[in-house]
XYZ file of C-alpha atoms in Angstrom:
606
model
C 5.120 20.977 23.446
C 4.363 24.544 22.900
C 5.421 25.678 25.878
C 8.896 23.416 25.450
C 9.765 24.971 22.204
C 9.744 28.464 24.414
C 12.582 27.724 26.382
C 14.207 25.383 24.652
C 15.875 27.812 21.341
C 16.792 30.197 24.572
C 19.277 27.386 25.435
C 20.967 28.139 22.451
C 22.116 31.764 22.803
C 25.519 32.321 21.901
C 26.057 35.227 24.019
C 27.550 35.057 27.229
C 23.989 35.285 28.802
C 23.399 31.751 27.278
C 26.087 30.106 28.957
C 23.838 31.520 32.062
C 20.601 30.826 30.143
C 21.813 27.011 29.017
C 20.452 25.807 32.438
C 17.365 27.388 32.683
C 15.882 26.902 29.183
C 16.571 22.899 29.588
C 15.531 22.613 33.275
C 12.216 23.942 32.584
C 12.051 22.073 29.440
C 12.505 19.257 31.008
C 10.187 19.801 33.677
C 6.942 21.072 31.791
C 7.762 17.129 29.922
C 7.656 15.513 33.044
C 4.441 17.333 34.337
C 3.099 15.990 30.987
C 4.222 12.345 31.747
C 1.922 13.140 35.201
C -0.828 14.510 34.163
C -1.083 11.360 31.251
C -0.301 8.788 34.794
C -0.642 10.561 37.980
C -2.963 12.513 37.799
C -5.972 10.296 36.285
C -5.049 7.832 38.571
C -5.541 10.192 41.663
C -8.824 10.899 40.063
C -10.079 7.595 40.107
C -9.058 7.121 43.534
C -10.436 10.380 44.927
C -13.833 9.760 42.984
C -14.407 6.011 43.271
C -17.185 6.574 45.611
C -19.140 8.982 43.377
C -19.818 11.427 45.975
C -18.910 14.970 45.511
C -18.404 14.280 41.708
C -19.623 17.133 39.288
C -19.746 17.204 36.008
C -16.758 19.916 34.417
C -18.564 23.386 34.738
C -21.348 22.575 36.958
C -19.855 23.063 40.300
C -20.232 25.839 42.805
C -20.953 28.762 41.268
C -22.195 30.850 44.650
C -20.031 33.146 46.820
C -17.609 35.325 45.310
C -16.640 33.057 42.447
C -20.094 33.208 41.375
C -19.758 37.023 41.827
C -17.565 37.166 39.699
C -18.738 34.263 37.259
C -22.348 36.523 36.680
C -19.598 39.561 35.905
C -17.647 38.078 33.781
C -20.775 36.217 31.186
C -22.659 39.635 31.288
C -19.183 41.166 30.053
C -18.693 38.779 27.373
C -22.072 39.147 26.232
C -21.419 42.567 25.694
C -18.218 42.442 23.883
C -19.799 39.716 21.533
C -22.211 42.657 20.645
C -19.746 45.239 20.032
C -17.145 43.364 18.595
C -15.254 46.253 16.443
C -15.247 48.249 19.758
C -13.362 45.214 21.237
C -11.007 44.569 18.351
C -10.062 48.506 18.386
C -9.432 48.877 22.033
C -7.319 45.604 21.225
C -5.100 47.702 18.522
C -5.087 50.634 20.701
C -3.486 48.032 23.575
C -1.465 46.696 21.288
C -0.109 50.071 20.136
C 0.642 51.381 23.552
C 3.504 48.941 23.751
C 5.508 51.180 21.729
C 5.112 54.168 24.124
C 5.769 52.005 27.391
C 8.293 50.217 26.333
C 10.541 53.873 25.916
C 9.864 54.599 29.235
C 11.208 51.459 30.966
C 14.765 51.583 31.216
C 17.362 48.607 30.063
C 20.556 47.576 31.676
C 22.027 44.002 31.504
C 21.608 42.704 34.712
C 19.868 44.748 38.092
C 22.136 47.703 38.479
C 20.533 47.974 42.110
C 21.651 44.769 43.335
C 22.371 44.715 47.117
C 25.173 41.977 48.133
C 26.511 44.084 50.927
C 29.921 44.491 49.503
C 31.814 46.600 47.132
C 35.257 48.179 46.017
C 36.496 52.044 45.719
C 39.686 52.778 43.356
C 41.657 55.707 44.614
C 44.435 56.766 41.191
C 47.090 59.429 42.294
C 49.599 61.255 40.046
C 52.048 59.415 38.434
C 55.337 59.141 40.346
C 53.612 59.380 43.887
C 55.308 57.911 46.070
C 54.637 55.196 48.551
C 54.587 57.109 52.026
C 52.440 59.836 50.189
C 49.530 57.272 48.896
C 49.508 55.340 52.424
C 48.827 59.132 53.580
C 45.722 59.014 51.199
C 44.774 55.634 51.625
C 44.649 56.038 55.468
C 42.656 59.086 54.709
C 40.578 57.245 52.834
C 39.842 54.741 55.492
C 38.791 57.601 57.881
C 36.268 58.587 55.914
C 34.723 55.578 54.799
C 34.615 54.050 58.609
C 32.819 57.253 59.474
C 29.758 56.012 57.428
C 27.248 54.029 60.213
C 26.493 51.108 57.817
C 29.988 50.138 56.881
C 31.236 46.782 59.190
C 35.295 46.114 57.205
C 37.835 48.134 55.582
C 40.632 46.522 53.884
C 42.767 48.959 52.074
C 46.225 47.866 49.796
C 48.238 50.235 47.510
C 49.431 48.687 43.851
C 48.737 45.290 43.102
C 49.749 42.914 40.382
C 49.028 43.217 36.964
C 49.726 45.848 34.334
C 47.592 48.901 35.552
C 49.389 47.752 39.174
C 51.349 50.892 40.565
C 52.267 53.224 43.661
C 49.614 55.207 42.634
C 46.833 53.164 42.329
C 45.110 52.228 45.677
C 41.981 49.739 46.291
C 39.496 49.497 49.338
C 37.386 46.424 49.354
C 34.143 47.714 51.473
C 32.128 45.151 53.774
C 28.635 46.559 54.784
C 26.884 45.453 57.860
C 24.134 42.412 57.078
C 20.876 43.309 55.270
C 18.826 42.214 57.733
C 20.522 45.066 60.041
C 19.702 48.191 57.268
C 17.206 47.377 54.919
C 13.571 47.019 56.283
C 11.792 43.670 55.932
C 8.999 42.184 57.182
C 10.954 40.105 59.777
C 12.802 43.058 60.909
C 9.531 44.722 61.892
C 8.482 41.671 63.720
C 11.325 41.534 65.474
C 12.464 45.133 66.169
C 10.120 47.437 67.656
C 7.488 49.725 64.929
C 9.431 53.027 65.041
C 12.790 51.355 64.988
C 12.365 48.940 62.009
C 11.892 52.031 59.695
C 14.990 53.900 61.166
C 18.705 53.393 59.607
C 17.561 51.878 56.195
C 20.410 52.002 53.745
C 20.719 50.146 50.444
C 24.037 49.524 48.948
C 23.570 52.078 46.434
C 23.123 54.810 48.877
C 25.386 53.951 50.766
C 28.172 54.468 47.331
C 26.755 57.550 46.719
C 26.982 58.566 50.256
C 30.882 56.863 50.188
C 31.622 58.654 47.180
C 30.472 62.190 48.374
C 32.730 61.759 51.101
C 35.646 60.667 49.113
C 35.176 63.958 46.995
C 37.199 65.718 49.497
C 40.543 64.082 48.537
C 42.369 66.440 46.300
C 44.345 65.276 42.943
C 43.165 61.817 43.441
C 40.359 60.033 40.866
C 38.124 57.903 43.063
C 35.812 55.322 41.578
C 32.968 53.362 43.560
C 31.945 49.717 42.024
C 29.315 47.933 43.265
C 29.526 43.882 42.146
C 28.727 42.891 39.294
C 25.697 40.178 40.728
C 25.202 36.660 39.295
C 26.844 37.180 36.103
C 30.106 38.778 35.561
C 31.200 40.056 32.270
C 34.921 39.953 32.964
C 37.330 43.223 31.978
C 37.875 45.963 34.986
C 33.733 45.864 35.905
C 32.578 49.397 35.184
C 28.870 49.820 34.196
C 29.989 52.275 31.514
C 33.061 50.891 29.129
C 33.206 53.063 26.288
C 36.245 52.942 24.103
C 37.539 55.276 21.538
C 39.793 53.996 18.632
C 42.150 55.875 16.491
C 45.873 56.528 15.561
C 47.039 60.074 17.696
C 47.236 58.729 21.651
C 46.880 62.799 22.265
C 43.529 63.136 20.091
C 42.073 59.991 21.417
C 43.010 61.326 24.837
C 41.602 65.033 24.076
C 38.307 63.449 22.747
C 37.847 61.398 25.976
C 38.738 64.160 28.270
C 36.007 66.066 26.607
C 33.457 63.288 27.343
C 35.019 62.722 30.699
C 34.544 66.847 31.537
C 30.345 66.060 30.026
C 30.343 63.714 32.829
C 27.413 65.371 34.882
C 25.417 66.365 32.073
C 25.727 62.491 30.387
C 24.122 61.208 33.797
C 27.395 59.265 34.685
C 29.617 59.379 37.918
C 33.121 58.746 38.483
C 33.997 59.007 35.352
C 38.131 58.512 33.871
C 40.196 57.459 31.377
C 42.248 54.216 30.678
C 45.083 57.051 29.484
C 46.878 59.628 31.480
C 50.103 61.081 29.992
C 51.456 62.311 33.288
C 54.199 59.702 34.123
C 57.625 62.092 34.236
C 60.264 60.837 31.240
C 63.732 61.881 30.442
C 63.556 62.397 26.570
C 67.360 62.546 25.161
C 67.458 64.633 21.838
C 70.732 64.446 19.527
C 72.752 66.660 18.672
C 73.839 65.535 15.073
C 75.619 68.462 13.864
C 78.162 67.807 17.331
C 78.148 64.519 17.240
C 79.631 64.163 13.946
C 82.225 66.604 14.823
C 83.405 64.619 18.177
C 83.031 61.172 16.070
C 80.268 60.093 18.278
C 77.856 56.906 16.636
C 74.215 57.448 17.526
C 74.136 53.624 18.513
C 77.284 53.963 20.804
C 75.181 56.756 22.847
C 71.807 54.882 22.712
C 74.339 51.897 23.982
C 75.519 53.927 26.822
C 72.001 54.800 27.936
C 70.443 51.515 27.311
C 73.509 49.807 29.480
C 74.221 51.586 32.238
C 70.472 53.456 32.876
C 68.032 50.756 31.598
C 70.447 48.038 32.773
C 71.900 44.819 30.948
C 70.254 41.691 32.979
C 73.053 39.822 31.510
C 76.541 40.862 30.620
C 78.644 38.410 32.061
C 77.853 34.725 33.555
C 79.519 33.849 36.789
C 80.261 30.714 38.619
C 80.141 30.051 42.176
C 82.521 26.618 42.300
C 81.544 26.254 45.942
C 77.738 25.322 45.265
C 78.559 24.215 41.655
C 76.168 26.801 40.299
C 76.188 29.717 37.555
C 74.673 33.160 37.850
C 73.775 36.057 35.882
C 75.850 39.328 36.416
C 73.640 42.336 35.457
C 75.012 45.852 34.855
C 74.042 49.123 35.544
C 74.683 52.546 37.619
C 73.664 53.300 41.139
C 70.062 54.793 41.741
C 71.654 57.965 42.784
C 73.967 58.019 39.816
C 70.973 57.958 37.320
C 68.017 59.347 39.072
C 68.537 62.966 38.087
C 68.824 64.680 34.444
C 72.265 66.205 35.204
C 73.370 62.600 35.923
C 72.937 61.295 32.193
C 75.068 64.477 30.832
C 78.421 63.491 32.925
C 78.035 59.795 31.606
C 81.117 59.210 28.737
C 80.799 57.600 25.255
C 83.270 56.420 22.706
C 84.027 58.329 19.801
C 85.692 56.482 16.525
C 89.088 57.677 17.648
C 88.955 55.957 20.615
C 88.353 59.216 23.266
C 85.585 59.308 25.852
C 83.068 62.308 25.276
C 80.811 63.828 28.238
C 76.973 63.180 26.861
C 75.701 66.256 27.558
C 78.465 67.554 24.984
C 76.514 65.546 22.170
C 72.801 65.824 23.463
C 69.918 67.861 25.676
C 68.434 66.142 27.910
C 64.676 67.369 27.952
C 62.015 66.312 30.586
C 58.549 65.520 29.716
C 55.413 63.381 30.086
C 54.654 60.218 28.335
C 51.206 57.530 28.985
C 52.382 54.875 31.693
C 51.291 52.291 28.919
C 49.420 51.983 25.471
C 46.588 49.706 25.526
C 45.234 48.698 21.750
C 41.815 46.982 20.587
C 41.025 45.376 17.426
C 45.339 46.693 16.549
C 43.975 50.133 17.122
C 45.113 52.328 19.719
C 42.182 52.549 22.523
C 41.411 55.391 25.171
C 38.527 54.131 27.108
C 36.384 56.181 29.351
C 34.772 53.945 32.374
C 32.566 55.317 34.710
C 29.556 54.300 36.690
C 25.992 55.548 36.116
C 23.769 58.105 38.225
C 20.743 57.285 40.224
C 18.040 57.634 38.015
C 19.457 56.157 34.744
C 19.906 52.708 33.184
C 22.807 51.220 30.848
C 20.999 51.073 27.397
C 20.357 55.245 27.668
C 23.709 56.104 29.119
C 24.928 54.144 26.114
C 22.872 55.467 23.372
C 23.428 59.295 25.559
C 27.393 58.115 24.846
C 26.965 57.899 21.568
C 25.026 61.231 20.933
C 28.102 63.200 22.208
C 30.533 61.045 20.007
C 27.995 62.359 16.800
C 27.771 65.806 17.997
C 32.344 65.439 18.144
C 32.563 64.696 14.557
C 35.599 62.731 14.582
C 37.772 62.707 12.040
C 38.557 59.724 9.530
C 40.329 56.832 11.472
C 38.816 57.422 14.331
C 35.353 55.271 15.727
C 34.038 54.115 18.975
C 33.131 50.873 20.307
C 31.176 49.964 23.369
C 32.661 46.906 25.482
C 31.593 45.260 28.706
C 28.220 45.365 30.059
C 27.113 47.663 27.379
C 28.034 45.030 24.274
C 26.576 42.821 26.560
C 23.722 44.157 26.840
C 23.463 44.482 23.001
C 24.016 40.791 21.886
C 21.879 39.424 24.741
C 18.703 41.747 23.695
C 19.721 41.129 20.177
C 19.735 37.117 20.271
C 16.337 37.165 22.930
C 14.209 38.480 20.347
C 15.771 36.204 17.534
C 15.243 33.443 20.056
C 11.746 34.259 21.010
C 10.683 34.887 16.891
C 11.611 31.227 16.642
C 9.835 30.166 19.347
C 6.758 31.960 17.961
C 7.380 30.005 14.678
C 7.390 26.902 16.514
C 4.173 27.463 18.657
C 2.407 28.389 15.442
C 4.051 24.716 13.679
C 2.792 22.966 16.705
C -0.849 24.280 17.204
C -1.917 24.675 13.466
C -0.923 20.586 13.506
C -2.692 19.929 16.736
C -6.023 22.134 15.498
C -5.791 21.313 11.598
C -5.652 24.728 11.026
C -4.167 28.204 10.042
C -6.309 30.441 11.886
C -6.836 29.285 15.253
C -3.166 29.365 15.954
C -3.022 32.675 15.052
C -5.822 33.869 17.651
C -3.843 32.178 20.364
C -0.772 33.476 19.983
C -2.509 36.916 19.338
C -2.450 36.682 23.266
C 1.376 37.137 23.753
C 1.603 40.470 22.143
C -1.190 41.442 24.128
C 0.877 40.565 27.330
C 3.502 42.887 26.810
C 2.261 46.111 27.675
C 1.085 44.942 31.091
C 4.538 43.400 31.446
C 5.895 46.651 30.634
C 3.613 48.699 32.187
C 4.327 46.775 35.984
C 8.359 47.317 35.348
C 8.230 50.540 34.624
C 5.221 51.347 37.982
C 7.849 49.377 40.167
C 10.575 51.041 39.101
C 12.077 47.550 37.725
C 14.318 47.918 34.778
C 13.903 45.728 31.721
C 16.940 43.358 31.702
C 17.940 39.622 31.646
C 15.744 38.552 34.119
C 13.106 40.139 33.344
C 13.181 38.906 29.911
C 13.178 35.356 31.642
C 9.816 36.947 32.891
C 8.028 37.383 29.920
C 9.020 34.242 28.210
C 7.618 32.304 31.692
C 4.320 35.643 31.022
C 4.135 34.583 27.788
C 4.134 30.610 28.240
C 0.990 31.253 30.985
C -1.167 33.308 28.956
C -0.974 31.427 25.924
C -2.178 28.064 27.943
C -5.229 30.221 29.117
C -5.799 30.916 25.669
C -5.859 27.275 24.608
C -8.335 26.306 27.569
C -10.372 28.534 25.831
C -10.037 27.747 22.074
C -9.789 24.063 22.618
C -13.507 23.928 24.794
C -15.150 26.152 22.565
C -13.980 24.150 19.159
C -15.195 20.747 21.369
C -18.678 22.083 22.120
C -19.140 23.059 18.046
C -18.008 19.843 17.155
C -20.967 18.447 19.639
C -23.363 20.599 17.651
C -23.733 23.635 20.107
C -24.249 26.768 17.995
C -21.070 29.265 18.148
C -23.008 31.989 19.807
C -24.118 29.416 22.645
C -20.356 27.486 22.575
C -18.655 30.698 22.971
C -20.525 31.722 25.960
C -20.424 28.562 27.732
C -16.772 27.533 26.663
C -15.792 30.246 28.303
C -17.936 30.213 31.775
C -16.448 26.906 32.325
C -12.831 27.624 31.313
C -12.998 30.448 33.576
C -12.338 28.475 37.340
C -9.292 26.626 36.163
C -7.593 29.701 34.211
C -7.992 31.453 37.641
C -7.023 28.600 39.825
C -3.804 28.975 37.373
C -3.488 32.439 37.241
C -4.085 32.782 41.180
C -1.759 29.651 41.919
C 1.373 31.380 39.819
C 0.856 34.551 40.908
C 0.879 32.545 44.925
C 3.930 31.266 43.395
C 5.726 34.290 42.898
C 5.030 36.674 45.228
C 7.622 35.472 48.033
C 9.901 36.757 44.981
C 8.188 39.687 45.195
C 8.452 40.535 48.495
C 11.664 38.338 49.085
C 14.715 40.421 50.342
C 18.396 39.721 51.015
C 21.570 39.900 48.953
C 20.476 39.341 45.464
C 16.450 39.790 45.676
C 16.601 42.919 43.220
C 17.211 40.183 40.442
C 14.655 37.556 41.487
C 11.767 39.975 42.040
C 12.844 41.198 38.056
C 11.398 37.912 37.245
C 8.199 38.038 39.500
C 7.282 41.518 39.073
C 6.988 41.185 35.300
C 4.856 37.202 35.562
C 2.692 39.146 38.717
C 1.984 42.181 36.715
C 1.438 41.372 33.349
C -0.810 38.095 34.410
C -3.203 39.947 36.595
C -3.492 43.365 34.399
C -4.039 41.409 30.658
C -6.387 38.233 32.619
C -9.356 40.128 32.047
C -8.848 41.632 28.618
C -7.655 38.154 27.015
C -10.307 36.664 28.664
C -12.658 39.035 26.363
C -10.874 39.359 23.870
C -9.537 35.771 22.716
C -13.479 35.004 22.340
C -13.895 38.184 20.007
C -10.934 37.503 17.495
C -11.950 33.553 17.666
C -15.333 34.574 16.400
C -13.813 37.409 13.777
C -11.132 34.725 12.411
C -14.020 32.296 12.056
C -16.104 34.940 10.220
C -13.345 36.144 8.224
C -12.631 32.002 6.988
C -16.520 31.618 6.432
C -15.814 34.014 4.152
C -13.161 32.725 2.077
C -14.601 29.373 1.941
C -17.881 30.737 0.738
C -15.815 32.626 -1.907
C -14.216 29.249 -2.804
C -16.884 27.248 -3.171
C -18.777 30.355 -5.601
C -15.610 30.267 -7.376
């Protein structure tokens, strides 16, 4: 039950990791009960099978204690001996453990999901100029395709200009990338089996080199913003896909735009790559400015000329309805000029409005036309104009510092009142999934501590169980940050499966050592040989999950950057903390005990 009430409040997360999470936390829920409804039927009848004959039955702790299990038995008493001894030496080194969690944990880097994720495919965005023209972006999309074909790794190319959608336009362009399989760049164990020595280690190429390598040869292309995306894995947080979506809010498009152009020219320094905006104001515009003073002189309305222009250059999509009597059938009849009567500026000034005496004036008697450059569209968030700069992030960073680097420069801007900044995508992500773990795993706590203080009748020996947990976290840490793991969603799976392991261990221990008391061994003597006989079955656990995850580990293919998250923290943080919580859950046992001894004696003098 204690190990149920850790998975099952992560169920609940309201985040869009717990729609992901939902599975998992009931699945192994539900399993851990039905290993309890075998181990209550199964397993002692196996037992009485296997033993009915009597021979080769030992009593629990008296079985083979010679080879290197007895090696390390001998090791492992004369160890505890000692730290029963020193106790306060124990319980400090325990603090100082404790402690260095703080330290560790800023050096591992967050991001939401594995930004190193190999699935062997991803897509490059190539943004011209506004107003390029067709023939002029297939030029740079065929360019395009030159270079990225040249790269040895790289199986498909399928390029298209435009698209649907808003952002859809001449001047956007999109090549969706195919590599060649894993198997055939990254080096695995099979591969060396297979391939001769010298030529398994040759032409190794993750996906992530292989963007940087795609982007450096994109850099050539002049006037053209390129932008490699790698997938997002197993869980997609919908929106354009950028690692980096940070959004600036405000009232002035040309501030908001100034302001992001700054961050987007910090680029480099910030640790991000192909960085842009969601704003350009370089789509050409005719801007027609009144003359008033004229106007009023010729007898020219303002709404008859904004008439004229809205007829005959925007167009009317429905003036007039006809009907064709042969097919029975009515149709639309939409006015407005010829493209070459209204594609130039000098066009609009030899158009003619009415005046109010009934004469046709030239427009370009009554206004100026003035070209300029306006944004191709406005996009708004939370009914605030938005300028959002996406990029990717640079080898060697994570999400949750690029973010919090993000925000630094924002500070350091001091913008004005009305303006803020919001973080969207993976980042917010990020933030509520983190956020709701660690509400989610202080409940879980509270239920452990509900379920073993009923189960042991009391307050204290709860609390030396679950002292093990915290003292599972630096190790966890520690063998993220020596792999070069990152801490993210699966890796917080990690700890909660970490955490579920090394409090059982804990309870083997407690449980045995409370049942030999209770048979009238002193503590000194219970301690001791509570814990020589728990010590087999916590390693036949310890060694059987760690068996269990290492083809994680080691496991490669598309998408084994995410599953060896999860084995790399239950690996590390298992083997590195067995020893010390096998000393020191003895020590606080024994100090807790003191410490109520204590209090009841004070009681009972009271």
């Amino acid at each position: 039950f204690s190990l149920v009430v850790i998975f099952v409040p992560v169920s609940f997360m309201s985040s869009l990791a717990g729609r992901f999470l939902f599975q998992f936390g009931l699945t192994s829920a539900v399993a851990v009960l039905v290993s309890l409804l075998v181990s209550f039927t199964l397993t002692p009848m196996m037992s009485a099978r296997l033993f009915a004959s009597g021979k080769g039955a030992a009593l629990p702790g008296h079985g083979s204690r010679d080879g290197l299990y007895g090696w390390m038995e001998r090791g492992y008493v004369r160890l505890l001996g000692w730290s029963m001894r020193h106790r306060a030496w124990v319980a400090a080194g325990t603090a100082l453990v404790l402690i260095s969690s703080l330290p560790i944990y800023a050096l591992v880097k967050q991001e939401f999901t594995p930004g190193n994720t190999d699935e062997g495919e991803f897509e490059v965005s190539l943004g011209a100029r506004e107003g390029t023209s067709l023939p002029a972006m297939d030029e740079v999309m065929q360019m395009a395709e030159a270079e990225v074909q040249q790269v040895p790794w790289v199986r498909t190319v399928i390029g298209g200009v435009g698209g649907g959608g808003i952002s859809g336009g001449l001047n956007q362009g999109r090549l969706y990338i195919l590599l060649k399989p894993h198997s055939e760049r990254v080096f695995s164990v099979s591969r060396l089996f297979s391939l001769t020595p010298w030529r398994a280690f040759e032409g190794n190429a993750s996906q992530r080199e292989i963007m940087q390598l795609i982007r450096k040869r994109l850099g050539k292309l002049t006037d053209v913003r390129v932008q490699v995306r790698g997938g997002q894995g197993s869980i997609s947080t919908g929106g354009p896909g950028f690692e980096i979506d940070f959004s600036l809010l405000g009232p002035d498009l040309d501030q908001l735009l100034g302001y992001a152009e700054r961050l987007r020219a910090r680029a480099p320094e910030l640790g991000l790559v192909d960085a842009d905006t969601s704003l350009r104001l370089d789509k050409p515009e005719l801007r027609v400015e009144i003359d008033r003073a004229r106007a009023a002189a010729l007898e020219v309305e303002t709404s008859d000329i904004a008439a004229a222009l809205r007829i005959l250059v925007g167009g009317d999509n429905r003036v007039s309805r006809f009907r064709d009597t042969q097919v029975n059938d009515d149709y639309d009849v939409q006015l407005r000029l010829e493209t070459a009567d209204r594609s130039r500026a000098e066009d609009l000034g030899r158009l003619y409005v009415p005046s109010r005496t009934g004469a046709m004036v030239r427009l370009d008697n009554v206004v100026e036309v003035i070209p300029g450059l306006t944004a191709s569209r406005v996009d708004r968030l939370d009914r605030q104009r938005v300028v959002s700069l996406r990029a990717g992030i640079a080898p060697g960073y994570a999400l949750a510092d690029r973010l919090e680097a993000l925000r630094n420069a924002v500070t350091e801007m001091n913008l004005p009142a009305g303006y803020s900044y919001k973080v969207s995508g993976r980042g917010r992500e990020l933030e509520n999934t983190f956020r709701e773990f660690l509400w989610a795993f202080a409940l879980s706590v509270v239920f452990m501590y509900m379920i073993l203080a009923a189960q042991y009748e009391s307050l204290i020996h709860p609390f030396t169980i679950l002292l093990s947990l915290p003292l599972s976290l630096p190790f966890a840490l520690l063998s993220l940050w020596a792999t070069g793991n990152t801490l993210n969603l699966y890796s917080a799976l990690g700890l909660l499966v970490l955490f579920g392991v090394v409090k059982k261990n804990a309870i083997l221990q407690i449980d045995y050592m409370n049942t030999l008391r209770n048979r009238g061994l002193p503590r000194a003597d219970a301690v001791l040989q509570a814990n020589r006989d728990r010590l087999r079955p916590i390693l036949m656990t310890t060694l059987a999950l760690v068996a269990g995850m290492l083809p994680l580990a080691v496991g490669t293919g598309p998408g084994a950057e995410e599953r060896r998250a999860v084995a790399v923290v239950v690996i590390g943080g298992q083997t590195l903390c067995l020893l010390l919580t096998l000393l020191v859950t003895p020590v606080v046992y024994t100090l807790l005990d003191d410490a109520g001894q204590r209090l009841l004696g004070r009681r009972a003098s009271g």
